[in-house]
XYZ file of C-alpha atoms in Angstrom:
326
model
C 0.000 0.000 0.000
C 1.564 3.303 -1.106
C 1.318 6.706 0.546
C -1.466 7.852 -1.744
C -3.690 4.899 -0.816
C -3.011 5.426 2.888
C -3.922 9.095 2.599
C -7.175 8.182 0.802
C -8.192 5.847 3.623
C -7.380 8.491 6.241
C -9.487 11.088 4.423
C -12.440 8.694 4.281
C -12.077 8.000 7.982
C -12.086 11.724 8.799
C -15.264 12.161 6.769
C -16.907 9.117 8.514
C -17.371 7.447 5.167
C -17.990 3.721 5.147
C -15.634 1.532 3.159
C -17.632 -1.029 1.143
C -16.043 -4.449 1.013
C -18.230 -5.985 -1.634
C -20.839 -8.742 -1.510
C -18.594 -11.665 -0.471
C -20.160 -11.665 3.017
C -23.804 -11.600 1.894
C -24.390 -15.212 2.978
C -23.167 -14.761 6.554
C -25.658 -15.757 9.260
C -26.223 -13.878 12.486
C -25.908 -15.647 15.863
C -26.988 -14.297 19.225
C -24.429 -15.730 21.651
C -26.515 -14.504 24.611
C -29.459 -16.667 23.588
C -29.718 -19.764 25.848
C -30.849 -21.777 22.847
C -27.373 -21.273 21.355
C -25.703 -22.559 24.528
C -27.676 -25.791 24.373
C -25.918 -26.998 21.244
C -22.607 -27.633 23.004
C -24.415 -29.866 25.527
C -26.024 -32.102 22.918
C -22.966 -34.359 22.258
C -22.593 -35.211 25.957
C -26.344 -35.655 26.426
C -26.372 -37.993 23.438
C -23.652 -40.139 25.031
C -25.553 -40.210 28.315
C -28.885 -41.159 26.800
C -27.419 -43.846 24.582
C -26.238 -45.481 27.779
C -29.695 -44.909 29.257
C -31.251 -46.736 26.301
C -29.080 -49.780 27.050
C -30.026 -49.775 30.735
C -33.722 -49.413 29.914
C -33.548 -52.326 27.487
C -32.135 -54.576 30.223
C -34.870 -53.438 32.632
C -37.623 -54.183 30.112
C -36.182 -57.600 29.414
C -36.054 -58.451 33.125
C -39.636 -57.311 33.659
C -41.363 -58.778 30.619
C -38.981 -61.511 29.414
C -39.243 -60.022 25.968
C -36.278 -58.902 23.906
C -37.053 -55.198 23.321
C -35.340 -52.709 21.042
C -34.624 -49.352 22.668
C -33.054 -46.618 20.545
C -32.134 -43.070 21.458
C -33.208 -40.874 18.529
C -32.034 -37.410 19.573
C -32.408 -34.320 21.766
C -34.500 -31.282 20.828
C -34.687 -27.879 22.493
C -38.136 -26.300 22.277
C -40.173 -23.750 24.141
C -42.560 -25.247 26.661
C -45.535 -23.671 24.926
C -44.682 -25.600 21.742
C -44.682 -28.999 23.457
C -48.089 -30.661 23.349
C -48.721 -31.791 26.927
C -52.434 -32.382 26.303
C -52.066 -34.945 23.526
C -54.428 -37.932 23.945
C -51.832 -40.161 22.265
C -49.526 -40.368 25.273
C -49.497 -40.556 29.047
C -47.634 -37.844 30.968
C -45.928 -38.413 34.325
C -44.077 -35.836 36.433
C -40.854 -36.512 38.306
C -38.835 -34.376 40.687
C -35.053 -34.102 40.647
C -34.228 -33.178 44.229
C -30.499 -32.771 43.600
C -31.212 -30.139 40.908
C -34.198 -28.600 42.739
C -36.222 -28.941 39.578
C -38.967 -30.986 37.965
C -39.331 -32.784 34.675
C -41.757 -35.153 33.084
C -41.816 -38.258 30.954
C -44.331 -39.129 28.260
C -45.186 -42.693 27.226
C -47.102 -43.342 24.012
C -50.346 -45.324 24.170
C -48.894 -47.905 21.768
C -46.095 -48.670 24.207
C -48.449 -48.794 27.194
C -50.701 -51.239 25.344
C -47.755 -53.473 24.454
C -46.497 -53.480 28.056
C -49.939 -54.371 29.436
C -50.480 -57.169 26.937
C -47.022 -58.664 27.534
C -47.497 -58.394 31.292
C -50.596 -60.604 31.045
C -48.930 -63.085 28.705
C -50.209 -61.696 25.409
C -48.406 -60.934 22.158
C -48.002 -57.201 22.810
C -50.626 -55.993 20.360
C -53.248 -54.551 22.737
C -54.222 -50.962 21.986
C -54.947 -48.434 24.717
C -57.473 -45.794 23.691
C -57.571 -42.396 25.381
C -61.175 -42.817 26.542
C -60.546 -46.137 28.331
C -59.669 -45.919 32.005
C -56.862 -48.211 33.091
C -57.542 -50.820 35.756
C -55.720 -50.904 39.091
C -53.531 -53.783 37.916
C -52.659 -52.027 34.684
C -51.821 -48.838 36.534
C -49.594 -50.779 38.927
C -47.809 -52.372 35.990
C -47.267 -48.985 34.311
C -45.913 -47.511 37.557
C -43.524 -50.445 37.814
C -42.201 -49.641 34.354
C -41.908 -45.928 35.188
C -40.065 -46.695 38.431
C -37.543 -48.770 36.486
C -37.196 -45.965 33.925
C -36.498 -43.455 36.714
C -33.974 -45.775 38.347
C -32.174 -46.123 35.021
C -32.231 -42.334 34.631
C -30.672 -41.932 38.062
C -27.966 -44.482 37.271
C -27.178 -42.772 33.972
C -26.800 -39.255 35.377
C -24.807 -40.377 38.407
C -21.761 -40.730 36.153
C -21.734 -36.901 36.286
C -23.378 -35.942 39.574
C -25.756 -37.325 42.250
C -29.170 -37.484 40.594
C -31.910 -37.930 43.180
C -35.020 -38.452 41.051
C -38.470 -39.113 42.494
C -41.580 -40.056 40.516
C -44.645 -38.059 41.591
C -47.783 -40.084 42.346
C -50.211 -37.428 41.185
C -50.421 -33.766 40.289
C -53.554 -31.755 40.936
C -52.339 -28.473 39.417
C -51.679 -28.092 35.665
C -48.195 -28.980 34.513
C -47.772 -25.457 33.102
C -47.579 -24.130 36.673
C -44.357 -26.108 37.210
C -42.480 -23.939 34.718
C -41.626 -20.265 34.999
C -43.352 -19.250 31.762
C -44.571 -20.621 28.449
C -41.383 -19.527 26.677
C -39.104 -21.494 28.983
C -36.702 -23.743 27.094
C -36.988 -27.467 27.663
C -34.805 -30.348 26.458
C -36.772 -33.243 25.012
C -34.886 -36.543 24.706
C -36.590 -38.999 22.364
C -36.527 -42.796 22.564
C -38.066 -45.354 20.253
C -39.054 -48.629 21.950
C -40.170 -51.733 20.124
C -41.850 -54.486 22.163
C -42.821 -57.618 20.220
C -44.357 -56.205 17.008
C -45.432 -52.890 18.522
C -43.347 -49.743 18.365
C -43.924 -46.862 20.773
C -42.116 -43.821 22.094
C -40.747 -42.466 25.341
C -39.767 -38.824 25.876
C -37.814 -37.458 28.847
C -38.217 -33.717 29.374
C -35.972 -31.514 31.533
C -35.968 -27.706 31.718
C -32.791 -26.088 30.484
C -32.556 -23.928 33.624
C -32.047 -27.131 35.648
C -28.927 -27.992 33.627
C -27.514 -24.454 33.352
C -25.813 -24.531 36.819
C -24.092 -27.838 35.976
C -23.245 -27.183 32.337
C -19.495 -27.128 33.126
C -19.749 -30.558 34.763
C -21.670 -31.847 31.756
C -19.073 -30.467 29.343
C -16.249 -31.917 31.465
C -17.783 -35.383 31.299
C -14.841 -37.558 30.275
C -15.017 -39.936 27.345
C -13.059 -42.426 29.417
C -16.258 -43.165 31.347
C -17.630 -44.828 28.197
C -14.432 -46.015 26.522
C -11.703 -47.180 28.935
C -9.204 -47.329 26.046
C -9.782 -43.721 24.993
C -7.116 -42.265 27.274
C -4.536 -44.879 26.238
C -5.226 -44.258 22.554
C -4.930 -40.506 23.062
C -1.601 -40.905 24.883
C -0.212 -43.205 22.187
C -1.111 -40.743 19.442
C 0.313 -37.782 21.349
C 3.605 -39.655 21.795
C 3.822 -40.025 17.999
C 3.562 -36.276 17.423
C 6.743 -34.837 15.802
C 8.525 -32.170 17.870
C 11.549 -29.950 17.261
C 14.576 -30.137 19.576
C 16.985 -27.196 19.719
C 19.978 -26.108 21.808
C 22.071 -22.943 21.758
C 25.738 -23.949 21.769
C 27.138 -20.476 22.384
C 26.354 -16.770 22.411
C 28.810 -14.013 21.458
C 28.416 -10.270 21.923
C 29.912 -8.048 19.249
C 29.591 -4.359 18.596
C 27.915 -3.288 15.391
C 31.194 -1.872 13.989
C 32.883 -5.294 14.235
C 29.953 -7.013 12.584
C 29.980 -4.590 9.668
C 33.747 -5.214 9.215
C 33.377 -9.001 9.097
C 34.434 -10.666 5.861
C 34.807 -14.192 4.566
C 37.530 -16.107 6.398
C 37.315 -14.148 9.665
C 37.182 -16.248 12.831
C 34.941 -15.457 15.817
C 36.419 -16.873 18.976
C 34.048 -18.338 21.547
C 33.950 -20.813 24.415
C 31.668 -23.850 24.307
C 29.867 -24.081 27.680
C 30.084 -27.214 29.778
C 26.309 -27.682 29.697
C 23.558 -26.391 27.444
C 19.778 -26.327 27.776
C 17.880 -28.461 25.293
C 14.451 -27.122 24.318
C 11.588 -29.244 23.014
C 9.151 -27.201 20.911
C 10.621 -24.096 22.545
C 10.259 -25.324 26.142
C 13.366 -26.043 28.287
C 13.266 -29.770 29.048
C 16.811 -31.196 29.299
C 20.352 -30.387 30.342
C 23.157 -31.763 28.157
C 26.926 -31.596 27.748
C 28.571 -30.875 24.401
C 30.726 -33.632 22.980
C 31.981 -34.883 19.595
C 31.141 -38.083 17.754
C 32.897 -38.857 14.483
C 34.200 -35.273 14.331
C 30.658 -33.914 14.684
C 29.245 -31.980 17.597
C 26.763 -33.935 19.701
C 24.784 -33.595 22.928
C 24.926 -36.007 25.831
C 21.801 -35.824 28.002
C 22.626 -35.228 31.662
C 19.257 -34.750 33.311
C 15.635 -33.709 32.863
C 14.364 -30.342 33.980
C 11.281 -29.943 36.120
C 8.461 -27.977 34.468
C 8.807 -24.331 35.393
C 12.050 -24.873 37.328
C 15.253 -25.382 35.359
C 17.578 -25.281 38.333
C 16.395 -28.407 40.175
C 17.108 -31.959 39.214
C 14.856 -34.962 39.167
C 15.750 -37.709 41.609
C 16.205 -40.129 38.775
C 18.617 -39.029 36.039
C 18.500 -40.081 32.432
C 21.918 -40.952 31.070
C 21.524 -41.696 27.391
C 23.551 -40.618 24.422
C 21.736 -38.546 21.838
C 22.817 -36.485 18.886
């Protein structure tokens, strides 16, 4: 950029003129980083790992209860406003639970197809009974459904306890509308979806938690270690880190000369210096080793004397490494 161009830009700045940069940024999207809905996205990967484990635990519970080999699949997490979630649908049954450790409430919905399959299997059927919204469930059927919900809550507790104590309690009944349990209709809720297939019937299970219940523990959720699911993850990470190429450097000597002497240097001149007894070896720019200077086959080499403690070059480790290295 020449002086004329610089002067042009300065004049435009003094006149408060806007500099147009063209239309290459027309397709940029705007994001509001203060919107809680944006913050939810970085929780989804960890929640997905958690609820995949929950699906496995729930499958074992269903098998133990009904001696039927079910298929339980976690299908995803959605963030929606409470007002947009249909809590009055006649196609599912809604049950409230309280999470004492989070001082919050949530609810679970079970589709009528799944309830019908559970009831039919419980009484030795094929799992094809349909439950209609206008039919009142018997005492035995209600007891059976509560048994399933209790197992689902116990599995939920076991899943979340890999992160924090999760004291969950299923509520027997709720006289007030469920909308009164949330601060307002626009409150964000996280809906975790599960598809459950019993015999030849496929139904759904949704677990709903308010986002405000997870906001105080979001750092603990994000810090959830992959090693809790894959015990080999840490070993694999270490092995790959150890294969990373690094640069080793060492300054053999330093000489101070005045500028006049440097300007008078010419080819063939000799700069006299003393090689120090020990030099510091840096790995990727960080001081890590102490070494002595030696020669091997008429070439300069470094003989490692000791390791340096991180942040303290003057102290030695108790155990010294004595290996020869070039």
